[in-house]
Coordinates of C-alpha atoms in Angstrom, one line a residue:
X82 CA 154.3 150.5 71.0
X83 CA 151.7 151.0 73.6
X84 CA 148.6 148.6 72.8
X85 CA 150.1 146.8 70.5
X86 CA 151.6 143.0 70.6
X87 CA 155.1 142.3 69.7
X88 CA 155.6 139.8 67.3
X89 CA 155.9 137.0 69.6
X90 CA 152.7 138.0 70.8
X91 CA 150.9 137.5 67.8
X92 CA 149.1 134.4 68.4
X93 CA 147.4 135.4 71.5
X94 CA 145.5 137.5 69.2
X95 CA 147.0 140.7 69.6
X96 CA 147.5 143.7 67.3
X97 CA 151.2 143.9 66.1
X98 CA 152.3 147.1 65.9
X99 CA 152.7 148.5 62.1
X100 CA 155.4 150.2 62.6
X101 CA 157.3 147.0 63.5
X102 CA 156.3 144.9 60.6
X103 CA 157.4 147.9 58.3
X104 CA 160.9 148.1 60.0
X105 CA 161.6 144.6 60.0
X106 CA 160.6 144.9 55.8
X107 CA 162.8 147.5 55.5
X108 CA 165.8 145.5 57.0
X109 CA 164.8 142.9 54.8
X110 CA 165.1 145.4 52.0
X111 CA 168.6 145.9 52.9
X112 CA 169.8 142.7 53.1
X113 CA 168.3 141.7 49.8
X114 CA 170.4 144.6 48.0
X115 CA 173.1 143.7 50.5
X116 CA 173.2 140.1 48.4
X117 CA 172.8 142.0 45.2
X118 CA 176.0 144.4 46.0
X119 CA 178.2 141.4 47.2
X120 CA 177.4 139.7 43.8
X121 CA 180.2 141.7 42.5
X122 CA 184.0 143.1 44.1
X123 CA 182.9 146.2 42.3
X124 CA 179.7 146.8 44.7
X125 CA 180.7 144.6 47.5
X126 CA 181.8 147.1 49.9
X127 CA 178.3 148.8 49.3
X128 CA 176.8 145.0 49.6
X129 CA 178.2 145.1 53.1
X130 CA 177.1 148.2 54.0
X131 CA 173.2 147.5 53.3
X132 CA 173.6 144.4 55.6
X133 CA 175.1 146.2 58.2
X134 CA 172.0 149.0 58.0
X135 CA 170.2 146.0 57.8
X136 CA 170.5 144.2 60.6
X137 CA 171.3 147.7 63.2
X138 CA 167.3 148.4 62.2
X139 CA 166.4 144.4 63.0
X140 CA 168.5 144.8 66.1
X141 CA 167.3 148.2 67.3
X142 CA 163.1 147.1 66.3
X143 CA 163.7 143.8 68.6
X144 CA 165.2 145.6 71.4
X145 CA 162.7 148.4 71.4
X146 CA 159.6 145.8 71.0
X147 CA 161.2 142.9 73.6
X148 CA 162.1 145.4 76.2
X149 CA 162.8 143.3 78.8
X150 CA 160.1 144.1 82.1
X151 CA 160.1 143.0 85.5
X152 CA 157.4 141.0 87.2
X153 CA 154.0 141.9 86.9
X154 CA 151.9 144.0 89.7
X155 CA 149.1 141.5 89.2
X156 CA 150.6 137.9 90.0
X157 CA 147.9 135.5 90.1
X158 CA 148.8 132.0 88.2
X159 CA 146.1 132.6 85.4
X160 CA 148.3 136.0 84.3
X161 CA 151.3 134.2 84.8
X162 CA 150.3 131.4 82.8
X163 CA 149.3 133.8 79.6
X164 CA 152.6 135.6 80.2
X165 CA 150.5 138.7 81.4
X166 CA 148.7 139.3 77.7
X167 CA 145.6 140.3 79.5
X168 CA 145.2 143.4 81.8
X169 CA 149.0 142.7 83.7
X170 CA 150.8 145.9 84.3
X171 CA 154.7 145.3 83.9
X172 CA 157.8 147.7 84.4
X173 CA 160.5 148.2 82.4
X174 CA 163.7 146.1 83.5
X175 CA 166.5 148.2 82.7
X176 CA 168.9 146.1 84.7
X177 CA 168.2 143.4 82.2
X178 CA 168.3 145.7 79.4
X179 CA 171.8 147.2 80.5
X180 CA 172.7 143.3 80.7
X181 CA 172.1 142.7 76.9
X182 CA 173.9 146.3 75.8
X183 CA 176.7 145.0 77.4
X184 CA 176.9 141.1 75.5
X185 CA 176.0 143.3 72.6
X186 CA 179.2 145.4 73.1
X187 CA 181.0 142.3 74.1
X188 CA 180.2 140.5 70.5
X189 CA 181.0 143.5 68.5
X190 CA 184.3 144.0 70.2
X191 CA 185.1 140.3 69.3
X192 CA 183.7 140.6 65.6
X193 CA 185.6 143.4 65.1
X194 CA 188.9 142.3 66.7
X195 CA 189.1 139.0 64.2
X196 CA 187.8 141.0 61.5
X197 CA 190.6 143.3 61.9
X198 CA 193.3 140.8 62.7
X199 CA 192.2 137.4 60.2
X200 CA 194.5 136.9 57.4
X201 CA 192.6 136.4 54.0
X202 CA 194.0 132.7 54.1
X203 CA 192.1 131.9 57.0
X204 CA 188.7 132.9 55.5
X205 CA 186.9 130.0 55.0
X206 CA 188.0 128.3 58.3
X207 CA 186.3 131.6 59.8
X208 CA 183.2 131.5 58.0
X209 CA 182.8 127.7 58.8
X210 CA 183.1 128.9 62.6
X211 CA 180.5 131.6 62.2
X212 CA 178.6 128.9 60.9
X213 CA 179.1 127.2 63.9
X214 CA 177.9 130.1 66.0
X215 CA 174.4 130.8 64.1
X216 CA 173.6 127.1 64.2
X217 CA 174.5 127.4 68.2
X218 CA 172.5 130.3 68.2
X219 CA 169.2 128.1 67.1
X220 CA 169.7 125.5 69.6
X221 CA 169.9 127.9 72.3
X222 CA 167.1 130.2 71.2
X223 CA 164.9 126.9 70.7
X224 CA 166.0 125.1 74.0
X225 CA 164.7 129.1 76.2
X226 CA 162.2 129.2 74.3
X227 CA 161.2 125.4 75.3
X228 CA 162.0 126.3 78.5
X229 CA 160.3 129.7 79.3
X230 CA 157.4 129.4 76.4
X231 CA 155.8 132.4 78.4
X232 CA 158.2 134.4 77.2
X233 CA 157.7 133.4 74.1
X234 CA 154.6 134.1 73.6
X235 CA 153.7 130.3 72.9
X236 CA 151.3 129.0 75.2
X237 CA 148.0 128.4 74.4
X238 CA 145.0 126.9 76.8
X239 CA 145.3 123.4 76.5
X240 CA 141.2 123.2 75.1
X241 CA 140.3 122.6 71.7
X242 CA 138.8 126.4 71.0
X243 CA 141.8 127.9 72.0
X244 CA 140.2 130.8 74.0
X245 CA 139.5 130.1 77.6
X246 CA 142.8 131.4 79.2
X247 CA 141.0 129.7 82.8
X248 CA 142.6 126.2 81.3
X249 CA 146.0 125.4 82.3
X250 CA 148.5 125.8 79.2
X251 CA 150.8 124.5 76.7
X252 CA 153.2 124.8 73.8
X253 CA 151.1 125.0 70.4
X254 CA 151.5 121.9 68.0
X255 CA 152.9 124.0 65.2
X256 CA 154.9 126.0 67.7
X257 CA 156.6 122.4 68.3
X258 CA 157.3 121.5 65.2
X259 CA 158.9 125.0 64.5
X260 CA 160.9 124.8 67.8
X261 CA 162.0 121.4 66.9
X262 CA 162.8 122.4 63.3
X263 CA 164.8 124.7 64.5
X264 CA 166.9 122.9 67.0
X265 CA 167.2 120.3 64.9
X266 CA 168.6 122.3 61.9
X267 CA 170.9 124.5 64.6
X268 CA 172.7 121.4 66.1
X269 CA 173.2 120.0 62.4
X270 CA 175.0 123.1 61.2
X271 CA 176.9 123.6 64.7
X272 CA 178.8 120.0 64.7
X273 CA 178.9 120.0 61.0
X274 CA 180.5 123.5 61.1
X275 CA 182.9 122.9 63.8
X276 CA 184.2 119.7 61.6
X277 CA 184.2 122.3 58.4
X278 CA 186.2 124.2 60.3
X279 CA 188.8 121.7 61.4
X280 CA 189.7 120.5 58.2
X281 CA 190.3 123.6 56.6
X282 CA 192.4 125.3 59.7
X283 CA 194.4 121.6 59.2
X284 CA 193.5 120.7 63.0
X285 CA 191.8 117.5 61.1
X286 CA 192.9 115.9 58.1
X287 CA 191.2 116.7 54.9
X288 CA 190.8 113.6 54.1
X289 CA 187.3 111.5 53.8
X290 CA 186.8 109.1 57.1
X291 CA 184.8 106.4 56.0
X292 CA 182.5 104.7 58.7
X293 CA 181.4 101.2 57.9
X294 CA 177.4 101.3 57.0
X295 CA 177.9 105.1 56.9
X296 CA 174.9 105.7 54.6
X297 CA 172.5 102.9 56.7
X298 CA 174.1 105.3 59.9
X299 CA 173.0 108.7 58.4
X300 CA 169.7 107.5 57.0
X301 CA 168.4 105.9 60.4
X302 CA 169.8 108.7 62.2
X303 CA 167.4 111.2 60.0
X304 CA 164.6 109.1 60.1
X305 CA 164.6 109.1 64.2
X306 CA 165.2 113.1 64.2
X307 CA 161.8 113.4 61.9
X308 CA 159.8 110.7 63.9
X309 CA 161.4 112.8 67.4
X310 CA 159.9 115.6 65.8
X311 CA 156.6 114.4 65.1
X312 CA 156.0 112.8 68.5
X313 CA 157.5 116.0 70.4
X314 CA 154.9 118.0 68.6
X315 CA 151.8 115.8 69.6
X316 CA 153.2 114.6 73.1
X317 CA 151.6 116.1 76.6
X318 CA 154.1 118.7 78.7
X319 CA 154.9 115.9 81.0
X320 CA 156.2 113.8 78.2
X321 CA 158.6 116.6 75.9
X322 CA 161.8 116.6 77.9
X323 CA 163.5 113.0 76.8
X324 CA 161.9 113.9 73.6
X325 CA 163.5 117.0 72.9
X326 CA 166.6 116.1 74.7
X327 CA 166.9 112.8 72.4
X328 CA 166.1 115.2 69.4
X329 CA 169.3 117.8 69.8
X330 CA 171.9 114.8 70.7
X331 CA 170.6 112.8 67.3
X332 CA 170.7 116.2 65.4
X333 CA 174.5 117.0 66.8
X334 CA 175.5 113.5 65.9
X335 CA 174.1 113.7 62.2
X336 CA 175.8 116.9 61.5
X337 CA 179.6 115.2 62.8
X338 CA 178.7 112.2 60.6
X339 CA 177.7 114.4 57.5
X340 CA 181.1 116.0 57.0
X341 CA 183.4 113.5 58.3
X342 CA 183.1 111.6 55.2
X343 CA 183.6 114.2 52.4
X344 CA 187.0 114.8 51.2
X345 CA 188.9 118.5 51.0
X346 CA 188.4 118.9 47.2
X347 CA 184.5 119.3 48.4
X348 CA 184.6 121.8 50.8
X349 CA 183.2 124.6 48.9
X350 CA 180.6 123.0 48.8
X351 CA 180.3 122.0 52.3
X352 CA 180.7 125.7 53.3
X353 CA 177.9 127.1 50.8
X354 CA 175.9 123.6 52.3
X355 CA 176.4 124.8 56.1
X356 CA 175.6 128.6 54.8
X357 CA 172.5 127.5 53.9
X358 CA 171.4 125.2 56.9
X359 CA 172.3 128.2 59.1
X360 CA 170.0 130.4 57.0
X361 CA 167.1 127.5 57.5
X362 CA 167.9 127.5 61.3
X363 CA 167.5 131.2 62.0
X364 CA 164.0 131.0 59.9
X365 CA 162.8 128.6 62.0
X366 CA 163.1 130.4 65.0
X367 CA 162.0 132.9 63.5
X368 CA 158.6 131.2 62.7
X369 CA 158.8 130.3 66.5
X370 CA 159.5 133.5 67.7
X371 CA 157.0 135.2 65.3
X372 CA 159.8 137.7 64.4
X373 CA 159.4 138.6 60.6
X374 CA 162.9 139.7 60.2
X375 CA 164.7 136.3 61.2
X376 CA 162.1 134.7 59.0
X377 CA 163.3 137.2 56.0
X378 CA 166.9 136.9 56.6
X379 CA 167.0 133.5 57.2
X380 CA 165.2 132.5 54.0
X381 CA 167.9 135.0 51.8
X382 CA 170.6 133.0 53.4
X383 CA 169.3 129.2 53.2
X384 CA 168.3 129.7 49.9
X385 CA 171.0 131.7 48.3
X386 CA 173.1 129.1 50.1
X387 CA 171.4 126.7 48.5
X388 CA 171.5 127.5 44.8
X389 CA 175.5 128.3 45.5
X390 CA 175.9 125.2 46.5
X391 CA 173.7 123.9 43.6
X392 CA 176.4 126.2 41.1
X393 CA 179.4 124.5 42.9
X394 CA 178.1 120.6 42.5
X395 CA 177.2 121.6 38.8
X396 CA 181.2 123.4 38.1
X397 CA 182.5 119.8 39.7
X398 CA 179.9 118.0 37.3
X399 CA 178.5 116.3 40.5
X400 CA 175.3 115.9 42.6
X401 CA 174.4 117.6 45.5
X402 CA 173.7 114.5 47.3
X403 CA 176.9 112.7 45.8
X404 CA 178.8 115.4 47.3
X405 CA 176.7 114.4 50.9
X406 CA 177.1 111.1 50.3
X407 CA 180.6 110.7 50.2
X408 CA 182.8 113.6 48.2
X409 CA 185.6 113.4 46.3
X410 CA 188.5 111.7 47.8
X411 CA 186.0 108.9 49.1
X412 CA 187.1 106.2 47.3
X413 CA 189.8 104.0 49.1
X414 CA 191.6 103.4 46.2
X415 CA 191.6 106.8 45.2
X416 CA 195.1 109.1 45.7
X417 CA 197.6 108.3 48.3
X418 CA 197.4 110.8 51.1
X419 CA 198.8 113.4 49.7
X420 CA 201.6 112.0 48.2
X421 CA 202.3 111.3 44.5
X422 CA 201.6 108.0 42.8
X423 CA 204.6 108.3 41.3
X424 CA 207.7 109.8 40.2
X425 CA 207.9 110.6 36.7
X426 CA 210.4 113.1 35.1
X427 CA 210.1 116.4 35.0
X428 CA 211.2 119.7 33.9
X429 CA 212.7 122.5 36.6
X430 CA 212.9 126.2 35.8
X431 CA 214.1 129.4 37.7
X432 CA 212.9 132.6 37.9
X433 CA 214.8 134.2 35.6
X434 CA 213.6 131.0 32.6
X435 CA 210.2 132.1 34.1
X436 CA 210.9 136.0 33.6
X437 CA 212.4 135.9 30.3
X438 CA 209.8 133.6 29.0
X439 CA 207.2 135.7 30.1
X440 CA 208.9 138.6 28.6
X441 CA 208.4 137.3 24.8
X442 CA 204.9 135.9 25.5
X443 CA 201.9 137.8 23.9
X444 CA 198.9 136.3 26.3
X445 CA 199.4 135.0 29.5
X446 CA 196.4 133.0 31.7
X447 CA 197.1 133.0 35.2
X448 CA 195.1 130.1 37.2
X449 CA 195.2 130.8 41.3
X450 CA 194.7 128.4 43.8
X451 CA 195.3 128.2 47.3
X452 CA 198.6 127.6 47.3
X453 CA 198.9 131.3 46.8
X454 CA 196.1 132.2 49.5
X455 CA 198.4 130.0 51.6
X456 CA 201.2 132.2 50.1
X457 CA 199.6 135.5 50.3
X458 CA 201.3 135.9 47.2
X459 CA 198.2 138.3 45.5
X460 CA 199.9 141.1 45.4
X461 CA 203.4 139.8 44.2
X462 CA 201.2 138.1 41.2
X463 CA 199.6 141.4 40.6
X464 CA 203.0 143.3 40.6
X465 CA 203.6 141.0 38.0
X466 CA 200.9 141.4 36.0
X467 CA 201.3 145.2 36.0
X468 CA 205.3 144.6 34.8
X469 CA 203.9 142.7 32.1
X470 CA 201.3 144.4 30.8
X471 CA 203.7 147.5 30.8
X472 CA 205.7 145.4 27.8
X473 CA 202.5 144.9 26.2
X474 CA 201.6 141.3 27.5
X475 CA 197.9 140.5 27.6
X476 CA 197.1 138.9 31.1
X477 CA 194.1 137.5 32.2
X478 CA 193.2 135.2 35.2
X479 CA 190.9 132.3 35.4
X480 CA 188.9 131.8 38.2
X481 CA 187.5 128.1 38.6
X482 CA 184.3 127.7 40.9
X483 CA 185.9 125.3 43.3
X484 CA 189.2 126.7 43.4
X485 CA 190.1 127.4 46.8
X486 CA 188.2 126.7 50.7
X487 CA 185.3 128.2 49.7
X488 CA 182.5 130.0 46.9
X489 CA 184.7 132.9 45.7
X490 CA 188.3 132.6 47.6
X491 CA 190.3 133.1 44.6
X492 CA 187.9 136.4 43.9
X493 CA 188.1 137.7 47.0
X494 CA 192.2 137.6 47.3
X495 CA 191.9 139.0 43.3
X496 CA 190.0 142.0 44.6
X497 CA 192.1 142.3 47.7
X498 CA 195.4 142.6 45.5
X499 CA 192.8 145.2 43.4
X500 CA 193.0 142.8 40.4
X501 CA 190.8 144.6 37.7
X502 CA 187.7 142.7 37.6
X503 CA 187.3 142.8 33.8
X504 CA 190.4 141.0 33.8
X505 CA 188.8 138.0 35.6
X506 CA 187.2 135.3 33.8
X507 CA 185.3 132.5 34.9
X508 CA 185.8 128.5 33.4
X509 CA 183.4 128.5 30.9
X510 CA 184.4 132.2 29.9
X511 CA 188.1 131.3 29.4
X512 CA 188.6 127.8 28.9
X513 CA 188.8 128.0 24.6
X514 CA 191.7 131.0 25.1
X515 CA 194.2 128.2 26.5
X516 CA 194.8 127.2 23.2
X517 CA 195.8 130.6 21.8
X518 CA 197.6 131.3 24.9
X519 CA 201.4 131.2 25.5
X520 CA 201.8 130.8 28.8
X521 CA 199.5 129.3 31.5
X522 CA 201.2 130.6 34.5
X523 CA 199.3 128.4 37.6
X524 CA 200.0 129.2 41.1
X525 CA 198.8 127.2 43.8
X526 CA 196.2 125.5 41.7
X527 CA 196.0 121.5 40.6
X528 CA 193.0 119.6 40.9
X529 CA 190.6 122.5 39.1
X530 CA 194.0 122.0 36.1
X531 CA 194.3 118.4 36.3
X532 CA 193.6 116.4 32.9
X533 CA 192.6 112.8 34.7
X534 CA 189.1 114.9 35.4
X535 CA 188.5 114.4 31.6
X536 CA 189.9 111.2 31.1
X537 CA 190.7 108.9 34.1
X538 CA 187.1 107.3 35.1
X539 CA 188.8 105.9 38.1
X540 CA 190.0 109.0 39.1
X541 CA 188.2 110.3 42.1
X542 CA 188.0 113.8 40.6
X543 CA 186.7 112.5 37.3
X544 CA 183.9 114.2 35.6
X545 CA 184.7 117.6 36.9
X546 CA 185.1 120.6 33.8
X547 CA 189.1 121.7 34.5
X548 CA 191.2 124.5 32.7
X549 CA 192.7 123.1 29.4
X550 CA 196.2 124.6 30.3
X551 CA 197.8 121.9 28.1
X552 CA 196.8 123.2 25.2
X553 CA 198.8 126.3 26.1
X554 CA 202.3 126.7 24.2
X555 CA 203.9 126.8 27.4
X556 CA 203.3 126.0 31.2
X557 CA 204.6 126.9 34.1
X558 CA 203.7 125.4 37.4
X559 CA 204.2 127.0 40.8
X560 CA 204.3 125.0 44.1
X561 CA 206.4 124.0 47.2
X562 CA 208.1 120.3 45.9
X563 CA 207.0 117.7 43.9
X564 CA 206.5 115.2 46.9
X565 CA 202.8 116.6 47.2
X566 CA 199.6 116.9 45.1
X567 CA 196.3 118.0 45.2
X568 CA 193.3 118.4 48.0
X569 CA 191.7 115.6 46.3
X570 CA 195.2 113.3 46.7
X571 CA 195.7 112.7 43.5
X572 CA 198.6 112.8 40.7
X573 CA 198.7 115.7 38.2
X574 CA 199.8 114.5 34.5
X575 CA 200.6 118.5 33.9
X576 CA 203.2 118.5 36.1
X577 CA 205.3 116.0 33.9
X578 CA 204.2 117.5 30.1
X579 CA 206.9 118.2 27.7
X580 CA 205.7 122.4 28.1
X581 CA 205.3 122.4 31.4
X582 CA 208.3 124.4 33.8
X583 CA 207.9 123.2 37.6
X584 CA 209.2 126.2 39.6
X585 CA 209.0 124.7 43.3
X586 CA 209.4 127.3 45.6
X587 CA 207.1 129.3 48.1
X588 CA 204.4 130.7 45.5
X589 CA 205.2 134.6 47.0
X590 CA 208.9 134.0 47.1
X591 CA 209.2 132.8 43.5
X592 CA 206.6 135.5 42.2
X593 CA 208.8 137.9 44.1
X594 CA 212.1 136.5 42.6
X595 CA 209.9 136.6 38.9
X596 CA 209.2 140.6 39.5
X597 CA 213.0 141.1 40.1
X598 CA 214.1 139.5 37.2
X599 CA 211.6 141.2 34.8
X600 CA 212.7 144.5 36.2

């Protein structure tokens, strides 16, 4: 690395180092056939495995170009002031270096501890937290580098040609508005994450909290973080501090008031939303930093999360900003809080109905929800399948975008329970087969199966595309009692159709008690 810049270092007008800008490509390589290998359960393990290669090259480049060194021999103010770019001889800190093996040691012990111990039901809650931690991450790397621009590599003489290093220096313009950016995007994904994050562990309701003037709060609160930025960027040294102070407190405000409003039948897209913020975040540090792999990295994750939360508004027949705006569940006058509107009558069956029923069917749909992730009852259901299929049932299962706490729950329990894949269908892929089905066998599903989508305008879900299930011959509905409904708090018509079988029960016992009686 000897006479060559790191990449922080670049604007001084140093060389950076080939070698460096090739490694950091090469763990962008990775990561962008990591994406490509998690786009499917069949490749996903080796998806995981390129982003792990990924990001130990990333890691290992950084450490070996940002070594950390000790003061430099020459200390005169000028040297000190250019972070010793020109003709400073420094020593290699290893102290400081032994510091950052150990919090690296310390962070994969705790990744790998929850990794190890979370159940698959508390997946989304534990991506919204590692949302949380990358958006934290931003502010803090924004806030040093703010703090210690030396460091950096971000001060420049404060002289309009930008070369006479005799002038006393500052932060570049751009430099600012990256830094800001950055810090701006980071405290937005943080308090927005840790609100994600409440709902779907159940600390907070699901539920939308409406403020009064919300949208005139939101709007104004933008607007100041923008102006913030802009006057941060052109103001003297003396003059950043309240600026950039004011900036973060705005940006963790806007990001509680974001979330707070949108309802539980809209967290998908809220989790895909803060996936993407968190991308944007780390690739604007990395545009402060100069470091071409947080730049890469960051731009795969903001915009994949992007377009998958562009693919989850367009399965719920909604707008991005809609979704923002308010969610489903926003209205008032929409459901009752998780209970039923009303009580209507309805049909009970047992396991054994269930079983036997099953038994003479020739095509069976089953529609998951997360009533079973709540269950764990995957593998029951795919003990089940297995029995049937053995009798010559044709089972498939239908997968709805939104179904679930995030983009691809209901896939990821599938494959956990080693579901075949070709036996998983999409919405749009399955939907016309209800009709020729003979049993739609839901579990844990009921606003992605609920008909007042297609024909209650006042219904808060209205609008979304749903499974058909009554057009199958026969329905049976698994969930705990009839006292409850959906995410969205709405009433299900399905429940009370002259084909559909409620079996209330604990979706893994009843599965369980199904499997016994099929036996």
């Amino acid at each position: 690395m000897v006479g060559f810049a790191t990449p922080a270092r670049a604007a001084t007008g140093e060389a950076v180092n080939p070698w460096v800008a090739l490694a950091y490509l090469v763990s962008g390589v990775f990561f962008i056939l990591a994406l490509r290998g998690l786009s499917s359960p069949a490749t996903s393990r080796t998806g995981n495995r390129f982003g792990m290669i990924g990001m130990l090259i990333a890691v290992v480049t950084t450490l070996v170009t940002h070594f950390p060194m000790s003061a430099p021999v020459s200390e005169t103010p000028v040297a000190m002031d250019v972070a010793c770019v020109h003709d400073c001889v420094q020593r290699f800190d290893l102290f400081s270096m032994g510091e950052i093996l150990i919090a690296i040691a310390v962070g994969a012990i705790i990744g790998i501890t929850i990794a190890r111990r979370i159940a698959m039901t508390a997946m989304p809650e534990l991506v919204a937290a590692f949302h949380s931690l990358v958006g934290l991450a931003a502010v803090l790397v924004g806030w040093a580098a703010y703090l210690n621009p030396g460091a950096f590599g971000l001060l420049v003489p404060m002289d309009t040609i930008g070369t006479d290093y005799s002038l006393p220096m500052q932060i570049g313009a751009v430099s600012k508005v990256e830094m800001g950016l950055g810090i701006a995007i980071g405290a937005i994904t943080f308090s927005g994450s840790v609100i994600a994050f409440l709902k779907l562990s159940g600390r907070m309701s699901g539920s939308p909290i409406l403020l009064p003037a919300r949208h005139i709060i939101n709007l104004g609160t933008l607007a100041a973080i923008i102006v913030l930025t802009a006057l941060f960027a052109m103001a003297s040294p003396a003059e950043t501090m309240p600026l950039i102070v004011a900036l973060t407190v705005l940006a963790f405000l806007i990001g509680f008031l974001l979330i707070i409003p949108i309802g539980g039948a809209d967290m998908p897209v809220v989790v895909s939303m803060l996936n993407s913020y968190s991308g944007w975040a780390a690739a604007a540090m990395g545009f402060t930093l100069g470091n071409t792999a947080m730049i890469i990295t960051g731009a795969l994750v903001g915009s994949s999360g992007a377009i998958l939360s562009y693919i989850m508004c367009r399965a719920m027949n909604r707008s991005f900003i809609s979704v923002i705006a308010g969610g489903f569940g926003a209205d008032d006058s929409a459901g009752a809080g998780g209970e039923a509107k009303e009580q209507r009558p309805y049909k009970q069956g047992s396991a054994a109905d269930a079983a036997f029923m099953l038994e003479q069917a020739e095509k069976v749909i089953i529609i998951p929800g997360y009533g079973m992730a709540v269950a764990q009852a995957q593998h029951a259901l795919r003990e089940m399948a297995d029995i049937l299929e053995e009798k010559g049932v044709e089972v498939k299962y239908a997968i709805h975008p939104v179904a679930g706490r995030m983009p691809g729950h209901m896939n990821v329990l599938l494959a956990e329970a080693q579901v075949p894949y070709e036996n998983v269908f999409e919405l749009e892929d399955i939907n016309s087969e209800f009709a020729q089905a003979d049993v739609a066998f839901i579990i844990g599903a009921n606003d992605v199966v609920n008909p007042a989508a297609k024909t209650d305008k006042s219904s808060p879900i209205y609008g979304m595309p749903v499974f058909d299930v009554d057009k199958a011959k026969q329905v049976f509905f698994i969930k705990r009692s009839m006292g409850g409904v959906g995410y969205a708090g709405v009433d299900n018509d399905v429940f009370y159709m002259d084909q559909t079988m409620m079996l209330l029960s604990d979706a893994k016992k009843m599965v369980e008690e199904i499997v016994k009686a099929l036996d």
